[in-house]
Coordinates of C-alpha atoms (C1' of nucleotides) in Angstrom, one line a residue:
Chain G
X19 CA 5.8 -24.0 83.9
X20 CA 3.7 -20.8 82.3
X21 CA 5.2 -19.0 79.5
X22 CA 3.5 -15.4 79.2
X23 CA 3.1 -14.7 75.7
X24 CA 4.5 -11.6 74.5
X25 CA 5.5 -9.9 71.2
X26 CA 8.9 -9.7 70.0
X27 CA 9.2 -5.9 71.1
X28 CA 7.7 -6.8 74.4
X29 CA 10.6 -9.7 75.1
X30 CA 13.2 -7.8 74.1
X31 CA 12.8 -5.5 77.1
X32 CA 11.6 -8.5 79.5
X33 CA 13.7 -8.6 82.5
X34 CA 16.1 -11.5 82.3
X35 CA 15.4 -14.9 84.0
X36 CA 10.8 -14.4 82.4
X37 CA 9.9 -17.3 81.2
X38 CA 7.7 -16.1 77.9
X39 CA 6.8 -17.9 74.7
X40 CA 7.0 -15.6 71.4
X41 CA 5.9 -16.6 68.0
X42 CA 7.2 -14.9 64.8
X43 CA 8.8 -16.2 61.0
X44 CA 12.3 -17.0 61.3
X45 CA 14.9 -14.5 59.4
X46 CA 17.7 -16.5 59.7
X47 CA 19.7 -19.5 61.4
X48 CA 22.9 -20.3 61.9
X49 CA 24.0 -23.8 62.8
X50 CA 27.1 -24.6 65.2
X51 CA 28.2 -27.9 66.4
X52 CA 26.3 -28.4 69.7
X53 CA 24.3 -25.0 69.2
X54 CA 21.6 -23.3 66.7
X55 CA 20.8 -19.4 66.6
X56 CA 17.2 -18.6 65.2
X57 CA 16.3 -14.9 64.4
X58 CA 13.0 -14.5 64.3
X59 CA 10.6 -11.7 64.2
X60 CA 7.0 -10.4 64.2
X61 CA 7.2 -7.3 63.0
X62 CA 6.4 -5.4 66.4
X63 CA 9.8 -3.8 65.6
X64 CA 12.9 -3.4 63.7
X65 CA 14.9 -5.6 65.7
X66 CA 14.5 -9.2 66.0
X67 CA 14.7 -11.7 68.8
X68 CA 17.4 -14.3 69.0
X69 CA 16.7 -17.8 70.0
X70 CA 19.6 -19.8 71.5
X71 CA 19.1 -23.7 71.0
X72 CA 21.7 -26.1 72.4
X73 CA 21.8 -29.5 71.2
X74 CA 19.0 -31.5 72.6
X75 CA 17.1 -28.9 74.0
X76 CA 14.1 -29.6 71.3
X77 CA 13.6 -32.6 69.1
X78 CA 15.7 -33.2 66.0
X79 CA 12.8 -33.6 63.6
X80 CA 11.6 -29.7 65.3
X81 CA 14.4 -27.6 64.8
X82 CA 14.8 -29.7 61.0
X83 CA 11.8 -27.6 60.3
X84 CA 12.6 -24.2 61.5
X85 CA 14.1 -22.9 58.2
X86 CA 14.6 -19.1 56.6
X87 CA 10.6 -18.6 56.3
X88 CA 9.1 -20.4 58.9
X89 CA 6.8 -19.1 61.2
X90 CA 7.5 -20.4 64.7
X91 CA 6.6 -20.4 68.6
X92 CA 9.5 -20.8 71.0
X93 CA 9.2 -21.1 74.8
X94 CA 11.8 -20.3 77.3
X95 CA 13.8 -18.1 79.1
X96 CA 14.7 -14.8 78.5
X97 CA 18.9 -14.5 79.3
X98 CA 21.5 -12.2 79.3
X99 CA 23.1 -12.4 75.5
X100 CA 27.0 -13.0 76.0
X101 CA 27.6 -11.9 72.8
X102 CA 27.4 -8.1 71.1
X103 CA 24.3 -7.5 68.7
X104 CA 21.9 -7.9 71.5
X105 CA 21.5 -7.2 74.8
X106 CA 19.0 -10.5 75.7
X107 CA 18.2 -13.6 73.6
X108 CA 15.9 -16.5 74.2
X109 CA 17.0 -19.8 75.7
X110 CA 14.7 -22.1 74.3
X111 CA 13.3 -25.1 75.7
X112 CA 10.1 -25.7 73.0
X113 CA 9.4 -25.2 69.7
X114 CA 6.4 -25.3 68.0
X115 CA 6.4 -24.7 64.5
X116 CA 3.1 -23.4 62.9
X117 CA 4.2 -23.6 59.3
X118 CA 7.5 -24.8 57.5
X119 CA 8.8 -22.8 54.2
X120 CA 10.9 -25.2 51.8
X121 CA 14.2 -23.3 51.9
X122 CA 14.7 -24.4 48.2
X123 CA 11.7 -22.4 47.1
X124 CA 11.5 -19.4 49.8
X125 CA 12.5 -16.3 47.8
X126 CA 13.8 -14.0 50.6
X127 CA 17.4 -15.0 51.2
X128 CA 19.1 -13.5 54.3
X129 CA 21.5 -11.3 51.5
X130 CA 19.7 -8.1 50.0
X131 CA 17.4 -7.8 47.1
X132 CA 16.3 -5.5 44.9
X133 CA 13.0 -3.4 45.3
X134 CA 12.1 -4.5 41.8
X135 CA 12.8 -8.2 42.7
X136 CA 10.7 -7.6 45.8
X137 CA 7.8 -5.9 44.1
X138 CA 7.3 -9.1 42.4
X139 CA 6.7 -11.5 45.5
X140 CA 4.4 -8.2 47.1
X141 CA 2.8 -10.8 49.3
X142 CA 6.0 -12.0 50.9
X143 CA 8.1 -8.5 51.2
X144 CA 6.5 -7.2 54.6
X145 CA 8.5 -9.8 55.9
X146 CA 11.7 -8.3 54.6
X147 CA 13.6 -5.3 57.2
X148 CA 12.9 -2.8 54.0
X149 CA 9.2 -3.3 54.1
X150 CA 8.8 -3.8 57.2
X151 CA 10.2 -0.7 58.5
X152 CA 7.7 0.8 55.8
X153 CA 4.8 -0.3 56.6
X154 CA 5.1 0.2 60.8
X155 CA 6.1 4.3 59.1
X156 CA 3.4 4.3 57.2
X157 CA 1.1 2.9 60.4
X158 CA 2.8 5.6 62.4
X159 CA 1.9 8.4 59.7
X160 CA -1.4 7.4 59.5
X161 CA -2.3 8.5 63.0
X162 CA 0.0 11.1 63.2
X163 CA -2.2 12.7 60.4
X164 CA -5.8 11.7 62.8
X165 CA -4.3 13.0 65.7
X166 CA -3.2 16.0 64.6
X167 CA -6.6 17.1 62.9
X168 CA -8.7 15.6 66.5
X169 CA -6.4 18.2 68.3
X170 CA -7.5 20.8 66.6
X171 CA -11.0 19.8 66.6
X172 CA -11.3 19.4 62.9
X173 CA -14.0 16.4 61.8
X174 CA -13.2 13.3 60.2
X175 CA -15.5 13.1 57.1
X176 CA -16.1 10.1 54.4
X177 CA -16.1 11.4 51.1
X178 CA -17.5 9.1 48.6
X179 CA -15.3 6.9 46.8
X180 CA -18.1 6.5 44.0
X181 CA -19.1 9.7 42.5
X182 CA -20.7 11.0 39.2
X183 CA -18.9 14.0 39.4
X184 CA -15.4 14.7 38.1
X185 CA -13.7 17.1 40.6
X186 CA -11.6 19.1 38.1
X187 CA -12.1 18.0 34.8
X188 CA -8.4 17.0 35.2
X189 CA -7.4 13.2 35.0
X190 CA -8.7 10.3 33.4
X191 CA -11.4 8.2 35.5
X192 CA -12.1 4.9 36.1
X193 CA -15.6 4.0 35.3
X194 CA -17.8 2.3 37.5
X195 CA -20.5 -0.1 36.0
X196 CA -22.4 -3.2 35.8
X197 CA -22.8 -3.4 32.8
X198 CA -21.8 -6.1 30.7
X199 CA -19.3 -5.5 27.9
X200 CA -20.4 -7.4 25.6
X201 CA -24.2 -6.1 25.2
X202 CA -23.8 -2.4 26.2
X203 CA -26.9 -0.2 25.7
X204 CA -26.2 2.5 22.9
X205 CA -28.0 5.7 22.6
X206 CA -29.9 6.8 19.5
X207 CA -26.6 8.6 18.3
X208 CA -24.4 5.4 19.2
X209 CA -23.1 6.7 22.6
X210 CA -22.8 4.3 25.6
X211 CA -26.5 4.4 27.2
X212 CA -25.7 5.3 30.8
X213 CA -29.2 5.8 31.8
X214 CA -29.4 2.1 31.8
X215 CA -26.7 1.4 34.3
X216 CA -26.4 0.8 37.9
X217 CA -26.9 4.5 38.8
X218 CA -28.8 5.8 35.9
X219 CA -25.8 8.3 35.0
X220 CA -22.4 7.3 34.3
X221 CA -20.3 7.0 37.4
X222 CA -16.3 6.8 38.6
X223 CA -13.9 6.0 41.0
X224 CA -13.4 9.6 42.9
X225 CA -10.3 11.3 42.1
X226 CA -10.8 13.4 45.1
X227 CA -12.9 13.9 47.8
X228 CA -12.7 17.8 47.5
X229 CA -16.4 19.2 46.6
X230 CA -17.8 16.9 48.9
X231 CA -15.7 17.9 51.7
X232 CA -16.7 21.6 50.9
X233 CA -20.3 20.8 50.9
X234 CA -19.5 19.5 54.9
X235 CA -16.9 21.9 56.1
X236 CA -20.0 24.6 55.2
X237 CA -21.6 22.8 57.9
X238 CA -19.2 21.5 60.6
X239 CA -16.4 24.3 59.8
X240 CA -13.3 22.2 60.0
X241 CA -13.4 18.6 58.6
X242 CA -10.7 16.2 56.6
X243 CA -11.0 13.6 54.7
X244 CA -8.6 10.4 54.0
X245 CA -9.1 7.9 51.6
X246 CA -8.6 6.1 48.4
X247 CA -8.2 7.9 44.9
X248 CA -7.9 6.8 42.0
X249 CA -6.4 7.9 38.4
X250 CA -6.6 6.0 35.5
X251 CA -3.6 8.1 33.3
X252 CA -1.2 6.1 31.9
X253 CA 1.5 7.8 34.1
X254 CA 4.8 5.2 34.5
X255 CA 6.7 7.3 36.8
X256 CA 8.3 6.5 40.4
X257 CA 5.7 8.8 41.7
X258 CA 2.2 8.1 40.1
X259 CA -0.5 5.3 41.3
X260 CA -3.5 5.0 40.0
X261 CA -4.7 3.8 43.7
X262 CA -3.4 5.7 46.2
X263 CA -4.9 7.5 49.4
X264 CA -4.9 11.5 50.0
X265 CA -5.3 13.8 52.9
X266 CA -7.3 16.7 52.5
X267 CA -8.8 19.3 54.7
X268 CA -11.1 21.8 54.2
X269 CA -11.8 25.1 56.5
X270 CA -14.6 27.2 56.6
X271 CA -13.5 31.0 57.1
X272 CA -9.8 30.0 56.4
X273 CA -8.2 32.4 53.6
X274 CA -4.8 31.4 51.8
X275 CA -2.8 32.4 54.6
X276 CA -4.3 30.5 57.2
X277 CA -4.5 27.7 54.8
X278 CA -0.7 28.0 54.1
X279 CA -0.1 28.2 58.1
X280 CA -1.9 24.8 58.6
X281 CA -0.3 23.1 55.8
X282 CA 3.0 24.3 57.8
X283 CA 2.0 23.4 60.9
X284 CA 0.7 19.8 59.4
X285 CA 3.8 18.9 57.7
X286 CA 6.4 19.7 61.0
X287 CA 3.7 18.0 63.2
X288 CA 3.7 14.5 61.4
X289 CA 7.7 14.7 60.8
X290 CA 8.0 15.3 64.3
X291 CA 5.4 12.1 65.4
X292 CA 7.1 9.7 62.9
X293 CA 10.8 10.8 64.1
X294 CA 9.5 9.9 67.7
X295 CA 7.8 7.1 67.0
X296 CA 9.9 5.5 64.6
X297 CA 13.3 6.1 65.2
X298 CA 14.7 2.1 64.9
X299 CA 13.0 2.4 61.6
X300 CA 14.3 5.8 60.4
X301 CA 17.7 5.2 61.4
X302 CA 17.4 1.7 59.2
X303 CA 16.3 4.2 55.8
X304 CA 19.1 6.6 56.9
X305 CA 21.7 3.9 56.6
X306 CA 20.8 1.9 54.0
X307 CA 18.1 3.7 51.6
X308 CA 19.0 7.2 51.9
X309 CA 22.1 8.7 54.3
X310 CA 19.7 12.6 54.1
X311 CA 16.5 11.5 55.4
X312 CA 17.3 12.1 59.0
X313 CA 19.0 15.8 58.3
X314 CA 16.3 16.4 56.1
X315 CA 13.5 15.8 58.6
X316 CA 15.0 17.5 61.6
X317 CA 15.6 20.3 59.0
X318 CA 12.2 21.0 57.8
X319 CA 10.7 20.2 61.8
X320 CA 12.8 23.6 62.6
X321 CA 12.6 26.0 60.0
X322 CA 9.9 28.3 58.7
X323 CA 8.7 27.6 55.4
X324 CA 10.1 30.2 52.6
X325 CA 6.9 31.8 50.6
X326 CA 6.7 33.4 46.9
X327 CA 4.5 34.0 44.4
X328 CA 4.0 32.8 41.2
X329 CA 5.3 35.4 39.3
X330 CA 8.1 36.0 41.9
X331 CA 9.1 32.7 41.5
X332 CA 9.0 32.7 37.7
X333 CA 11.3 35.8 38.0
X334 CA 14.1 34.3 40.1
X335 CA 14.3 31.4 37.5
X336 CA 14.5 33.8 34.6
X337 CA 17.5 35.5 37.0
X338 CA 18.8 32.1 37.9
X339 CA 22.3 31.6 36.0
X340 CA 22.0 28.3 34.2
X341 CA 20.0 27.0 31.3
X342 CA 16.5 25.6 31.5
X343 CA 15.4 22.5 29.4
X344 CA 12.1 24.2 29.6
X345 CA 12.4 28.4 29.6
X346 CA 10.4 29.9 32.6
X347 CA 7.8 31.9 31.0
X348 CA 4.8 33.9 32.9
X349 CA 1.6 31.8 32.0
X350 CA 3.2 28.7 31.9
X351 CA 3.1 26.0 34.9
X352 CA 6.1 25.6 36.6
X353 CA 8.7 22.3 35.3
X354 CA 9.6 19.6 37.8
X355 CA 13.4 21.0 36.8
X356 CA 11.9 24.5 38.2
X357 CA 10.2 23.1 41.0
X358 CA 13.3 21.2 42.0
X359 CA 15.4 24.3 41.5
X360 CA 13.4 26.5 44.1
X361 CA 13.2 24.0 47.0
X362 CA 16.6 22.1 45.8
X363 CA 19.1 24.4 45.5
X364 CA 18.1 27.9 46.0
X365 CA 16.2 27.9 49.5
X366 CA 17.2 24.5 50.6
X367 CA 13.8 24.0 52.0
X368 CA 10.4 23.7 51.9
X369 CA 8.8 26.3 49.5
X370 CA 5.3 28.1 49.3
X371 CA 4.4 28.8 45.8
X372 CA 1.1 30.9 45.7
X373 CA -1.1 32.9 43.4
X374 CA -0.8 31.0 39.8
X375 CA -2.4 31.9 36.9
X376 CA -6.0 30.9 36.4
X377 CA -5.9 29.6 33.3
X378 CA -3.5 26.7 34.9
X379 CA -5.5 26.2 37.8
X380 CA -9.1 24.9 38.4
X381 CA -12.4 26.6 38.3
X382 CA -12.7 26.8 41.7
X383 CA -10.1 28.3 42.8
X384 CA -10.4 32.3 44.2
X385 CA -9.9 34.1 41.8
X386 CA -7.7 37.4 42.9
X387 CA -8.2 41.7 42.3
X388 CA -6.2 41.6 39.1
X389 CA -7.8 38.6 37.2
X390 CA -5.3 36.7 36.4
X391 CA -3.9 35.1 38.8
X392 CA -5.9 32.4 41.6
X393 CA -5.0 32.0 45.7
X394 CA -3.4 28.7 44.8
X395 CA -0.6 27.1 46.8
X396 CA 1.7 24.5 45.9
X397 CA 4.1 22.9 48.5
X398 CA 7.2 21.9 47.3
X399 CA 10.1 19.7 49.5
X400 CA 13.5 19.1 48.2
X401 CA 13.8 15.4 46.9
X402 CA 9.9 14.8 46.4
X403 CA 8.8 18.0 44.5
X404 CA 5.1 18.9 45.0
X405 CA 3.8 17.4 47.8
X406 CA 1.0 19.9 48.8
X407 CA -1.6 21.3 46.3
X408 CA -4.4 23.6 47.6
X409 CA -6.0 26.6 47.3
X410 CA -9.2 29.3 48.8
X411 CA -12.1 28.2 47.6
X412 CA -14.3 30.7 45.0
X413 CA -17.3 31.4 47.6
X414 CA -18.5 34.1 45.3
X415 CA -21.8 32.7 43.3
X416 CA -21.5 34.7 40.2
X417 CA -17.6 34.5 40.1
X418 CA -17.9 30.7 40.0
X419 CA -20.1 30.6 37.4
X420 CA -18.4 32.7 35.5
X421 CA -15.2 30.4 35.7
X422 CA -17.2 27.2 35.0
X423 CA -18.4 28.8 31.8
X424 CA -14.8 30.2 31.1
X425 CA -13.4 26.4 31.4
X426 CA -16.2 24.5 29.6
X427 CA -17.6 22.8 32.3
X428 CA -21.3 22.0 32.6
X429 CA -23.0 23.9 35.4
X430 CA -25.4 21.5 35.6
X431 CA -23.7 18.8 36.4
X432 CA -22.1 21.1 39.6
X433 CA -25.8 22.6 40.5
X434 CA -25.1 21.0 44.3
X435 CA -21.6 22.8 44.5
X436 CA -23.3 26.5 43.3
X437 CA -26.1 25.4 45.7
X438 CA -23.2 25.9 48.3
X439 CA -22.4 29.7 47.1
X440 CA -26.6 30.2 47.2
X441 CA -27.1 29.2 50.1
X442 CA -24.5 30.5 53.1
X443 CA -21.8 31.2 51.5
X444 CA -18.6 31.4 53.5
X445 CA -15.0 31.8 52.7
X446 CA -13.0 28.6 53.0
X447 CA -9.2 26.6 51.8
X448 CA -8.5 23.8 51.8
X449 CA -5.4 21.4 50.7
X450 CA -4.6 18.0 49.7
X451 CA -1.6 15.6 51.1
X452 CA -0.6 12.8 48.7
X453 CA 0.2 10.3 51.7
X454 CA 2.9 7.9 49.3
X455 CA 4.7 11.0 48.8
X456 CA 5.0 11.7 52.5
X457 CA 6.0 8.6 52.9
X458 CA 8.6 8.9 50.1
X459 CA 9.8 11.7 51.9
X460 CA 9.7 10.1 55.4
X461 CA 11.3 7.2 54.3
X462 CA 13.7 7.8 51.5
X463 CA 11.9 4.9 49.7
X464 CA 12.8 6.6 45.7
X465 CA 9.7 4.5 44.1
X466 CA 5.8 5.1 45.5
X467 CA 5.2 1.7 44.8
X468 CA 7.3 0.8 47.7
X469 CA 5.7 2.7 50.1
X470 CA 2.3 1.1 49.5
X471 CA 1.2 -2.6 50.5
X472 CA 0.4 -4.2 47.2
X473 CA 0.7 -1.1 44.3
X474 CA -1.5 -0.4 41.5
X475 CA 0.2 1.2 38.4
X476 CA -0.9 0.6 34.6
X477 CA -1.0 -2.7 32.9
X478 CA -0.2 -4.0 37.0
X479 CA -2.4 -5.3 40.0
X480 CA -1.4 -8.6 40.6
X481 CA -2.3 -9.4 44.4
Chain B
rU20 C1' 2.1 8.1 25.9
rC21 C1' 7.3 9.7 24.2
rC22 C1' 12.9 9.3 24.8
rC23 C1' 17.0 6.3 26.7
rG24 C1' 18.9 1.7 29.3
rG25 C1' 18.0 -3.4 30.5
rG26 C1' 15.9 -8.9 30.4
rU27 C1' 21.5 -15.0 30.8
rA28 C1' 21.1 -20.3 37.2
rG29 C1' 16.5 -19.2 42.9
rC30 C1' 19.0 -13.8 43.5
rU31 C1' 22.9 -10.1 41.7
rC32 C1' 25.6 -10.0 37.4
rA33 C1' 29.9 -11.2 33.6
rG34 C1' 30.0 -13.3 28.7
rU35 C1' 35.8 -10.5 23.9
rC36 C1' 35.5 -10.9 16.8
rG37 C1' 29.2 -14.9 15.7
rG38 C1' 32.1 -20.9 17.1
rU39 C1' 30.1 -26.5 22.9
rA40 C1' 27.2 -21.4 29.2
rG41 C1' 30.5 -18.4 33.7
rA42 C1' 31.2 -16.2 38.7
rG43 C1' 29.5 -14.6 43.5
rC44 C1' 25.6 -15.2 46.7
rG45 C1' 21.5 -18.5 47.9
rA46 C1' 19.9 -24.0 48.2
rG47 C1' 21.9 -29.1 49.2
rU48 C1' 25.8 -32.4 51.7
rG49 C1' 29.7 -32.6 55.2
rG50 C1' 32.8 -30.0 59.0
rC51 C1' 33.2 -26.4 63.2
rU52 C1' 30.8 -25.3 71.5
rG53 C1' 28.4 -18.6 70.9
rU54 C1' 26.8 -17.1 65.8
rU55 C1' 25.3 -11.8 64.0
rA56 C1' 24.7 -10.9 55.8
rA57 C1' 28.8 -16.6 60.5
rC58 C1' 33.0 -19.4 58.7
rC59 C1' 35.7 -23.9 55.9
rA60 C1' 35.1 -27.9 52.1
rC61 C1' 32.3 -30.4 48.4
rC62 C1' 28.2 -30.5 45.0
rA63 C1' 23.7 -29.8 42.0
rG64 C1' 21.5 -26.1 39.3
rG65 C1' 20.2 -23.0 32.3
rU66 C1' 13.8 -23.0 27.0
rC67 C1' 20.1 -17.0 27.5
rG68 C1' 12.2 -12.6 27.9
rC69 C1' 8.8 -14.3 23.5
rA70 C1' 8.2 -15.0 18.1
rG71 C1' 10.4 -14.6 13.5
rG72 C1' 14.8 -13.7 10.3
rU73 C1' 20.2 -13.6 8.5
rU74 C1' 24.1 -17.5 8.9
rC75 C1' 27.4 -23.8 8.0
rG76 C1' 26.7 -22.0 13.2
rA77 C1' 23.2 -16.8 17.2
rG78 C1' 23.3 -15.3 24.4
rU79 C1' 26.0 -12.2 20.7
rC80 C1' 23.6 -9.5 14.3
rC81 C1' 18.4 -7.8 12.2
rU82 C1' 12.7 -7.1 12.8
rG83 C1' 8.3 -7.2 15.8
rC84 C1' 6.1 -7.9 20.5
rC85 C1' 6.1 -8.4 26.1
rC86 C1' 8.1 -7.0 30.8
rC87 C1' 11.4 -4.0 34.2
rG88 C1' 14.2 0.5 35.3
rG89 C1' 15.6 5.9 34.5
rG90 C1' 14.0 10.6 32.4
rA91 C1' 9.8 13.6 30.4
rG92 C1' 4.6 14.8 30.2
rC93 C1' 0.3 14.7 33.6
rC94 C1' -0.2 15.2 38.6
rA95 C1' -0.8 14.0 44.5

RNA sequence: UCCCGGGUAGCUCAGUCGGUAGAGCGAGUGGCUGUUAACCACCAGGUCGCAGGUUCGAGUCCUGCCCCGGGAGCCA
């Protein structure tokens, strides 16, 4: 007889009486005089397939093997389940089993662990429901993010993920070298000899892709980037990596406002793809991870974001009537408590903070008629905090400059980014997406390094 | 990096005043014609994070270190 081979989401809505053969790593099994039920499942969805053995049907020495962990191959026929929990199962009539798992040693039990337990054993916890509802979100989110730029014609650049030039000044660096520790060139005055090394200047793992992206959106108007960034501070929170990937656009002839817009129209875009596309999966983190994902979500897909200023914002929390660990004060950036305040509890949505100070902002942000203040905008979403940074770009030669020699940076070392204000200048924004902390926000998931394959924090980066 | 909390069986945890190490789950064995985190019975399983110290005696008290979690800072 011929089996057609399908995947575990494809059987489950084969019409009864196919004969298919599905493969997958077996959840769970529950024994019976006279019968065996095997869960098993291949991460093609949520749900997995039951296979019904009755005694006989397959060798004894087989179905000794299939234990919690194994990965399998079963052939038979797709039935009519006579029992609630599914609608069809799989009567089986062969087994092949690819690879046993020693039940005394396998580390996912059918009860629930803990994400911290489960961080440990990174290699093994796609196979767990948590995880794997994760990872098909994060799958999902990914294109959601392509498809949304490719509509509206916007180029997908590579930035590179070596670079000799710090973006900001802000955030420690990973450097990149080949040189060896132990016999590493010195300078006359005992500095590390760079010169020497692979690319003749020191060089880092980018922290963001940002001035490069500029340098093409002056060129092809609309392009994004998404990749890899890296961070080397010591930051052990639930919402730092020092490896994760960002999103970020850049528009040529978009001001703040349009900039805002987009990041608006971005954020309800990819909610509204994921909550399609993923629904098994989101209702699995509304149940059991977080009950306000799911209200949350449809909440933010249907209302307008609320927008302030700076120094409207710092106002209402001076007005606000409670006590502040840290006192709102003009000139200062805002607290996670204040942040959390704004979208939390006072607007109960997403908020729009624009126009900060410059002096807490970075060089190369527009600087605005009054001096002070930059067309910087901050996103921030109840539960998450800041999930958007971005800003208009400074186009203005002379006004850059000034800035760079304001916050002690070297101008030479950004002679290619003036170079872009020299030569066809243009007004552009542009905004970055940390993609974990979407996918907190997606998902519920309250630690980043559960919403990445295989995390890198300090003093961690096992597999 | 700073401030709190924690580390005891494979997992999740309890352990009183300093006096011979406990439970549930999981694993194993047996039972049960259809289970859904199956159920019932039995059973094995320990370098109490590491290193010192106090004490007749330390899982328990003290010191240092390591790791994990929460909060803060920095940020995405």
């Amino acid at each position: 007889m011929d089996y057609q081979v399908v995947s575990v989401k494809q059987a489950l809505s084969m019409p009864v009486g196919s004969a298919i053969e599905a493969r997958g790593w077996a959840r769970s099994r529950r024994d019976s005089k006279g019968i065996t039920f095997i869960e098993i499942n291949d991460g093609s969805r949520f749900k997995g397939l039951q296979l019904v053995v009755e005694a006989g049907a397959v060798p004894a020495e087989t179905l000794e093997a299939v234990t919690t962990g194994s990965c399998i191959a079963a052939r038979g026929q797709v039935t009519e389940s006579p029992a609630a929990g599914q609608p069809v199962e799989l009567k089986v009539e062969q087994i092949h089993v690819y690879g046993s798992a020693d039940p005394a040693h396998y580390p996912l039990q059918k009860k629930g662990h803990t994400m911290e337990f489960l961080r440990e054993i990174a290699h093994l916890r796609a196979r767990s429901n948590t995880f794997g509802a994760v990872f098909r979100v994060r799958n999902a989110l990914a294109f959601a993010v392509h498809q949304f730029f490719h509509e509206r014609d916007f180029l997908y650049v590579h930035t590179p993920i070596i670079t000799t030039s710090d973006a900001e000044g802000a955030g420690a660096m990973f450097h990149v070298s080949t040189l060896e520790p132990g016999q590493f060139p010195k300078t006359e005055t005992g500095e590390p000899d760079w010169s020497q090394d692979f690319f003749e200047k020191a060089a880092y793992l980018t922290v963001s892709g940002q001035l490069e992206a500029e340098a093409l959106a002056l060129a092809f108007s609309k392009v994004y980037t998404f990749g890899p960034t890296f961070r080397a501070e010591n930051s052990n929170t639930p919402r730092h990596l020092a490896e994760f990937w960002m999103i970020e656009p850049e528009m040529a002839f978009y001001d703040l406002k349009d900039n805002m817009q987009l990041a608006e129209d971005f954020l309800k875009y990819i909610i509204a793809y994921v909550m399609e596309h993923c629904e098994e999966d989101l209702a699995f983190f509304n149940q059991r991870i977080e009950p306000t994902v799911l209200q949350t979500l449809e909440h933010v897909a249907n209302s307008s974001f609320e927008h302030i200023t700076y120094t409207e914002a710092v106002n209402l929390l001076q007005k606000a009537n409670r006590t502040w660990e840290f006192t709102p004060e003009w000139g200062c950036d805002l607290q996670t408590e204040h942040e959390r305040y704004l979208s939390e509890e006072l607007f109960k949505k997403p908020v729009i903070v624009t126009d900060y100070p410059k002096i807490i902002k970075a060089f190369y942000m527009r600087l605005n008629e009054d001096d002070r203040t930059v067309r910087a905008m901050d996103v921030l979403v109840p539960r998450v905090g800041e999930i958007i940074g971005g800003s208009q770009r400074e186009e203005r030669l002379d006004v850059l400059r000034a800035r760079l020699v304001e916050t002690g940076l070297p101008e030479e070392a950004y002679w290619w980014y003036l170079d872009l204000r020299r030569f066809g200048s243009a007004p552009h924004s542009g905004f970055g997406l940390g993609f974990e902390r979407m996918m907190m926000y997606l998902t519920g998931m309250k630690n980043i390094r559960d919403v990445i394959p295989f995390p890198r924090t300090p003093g961690s980066a096992e597999f």
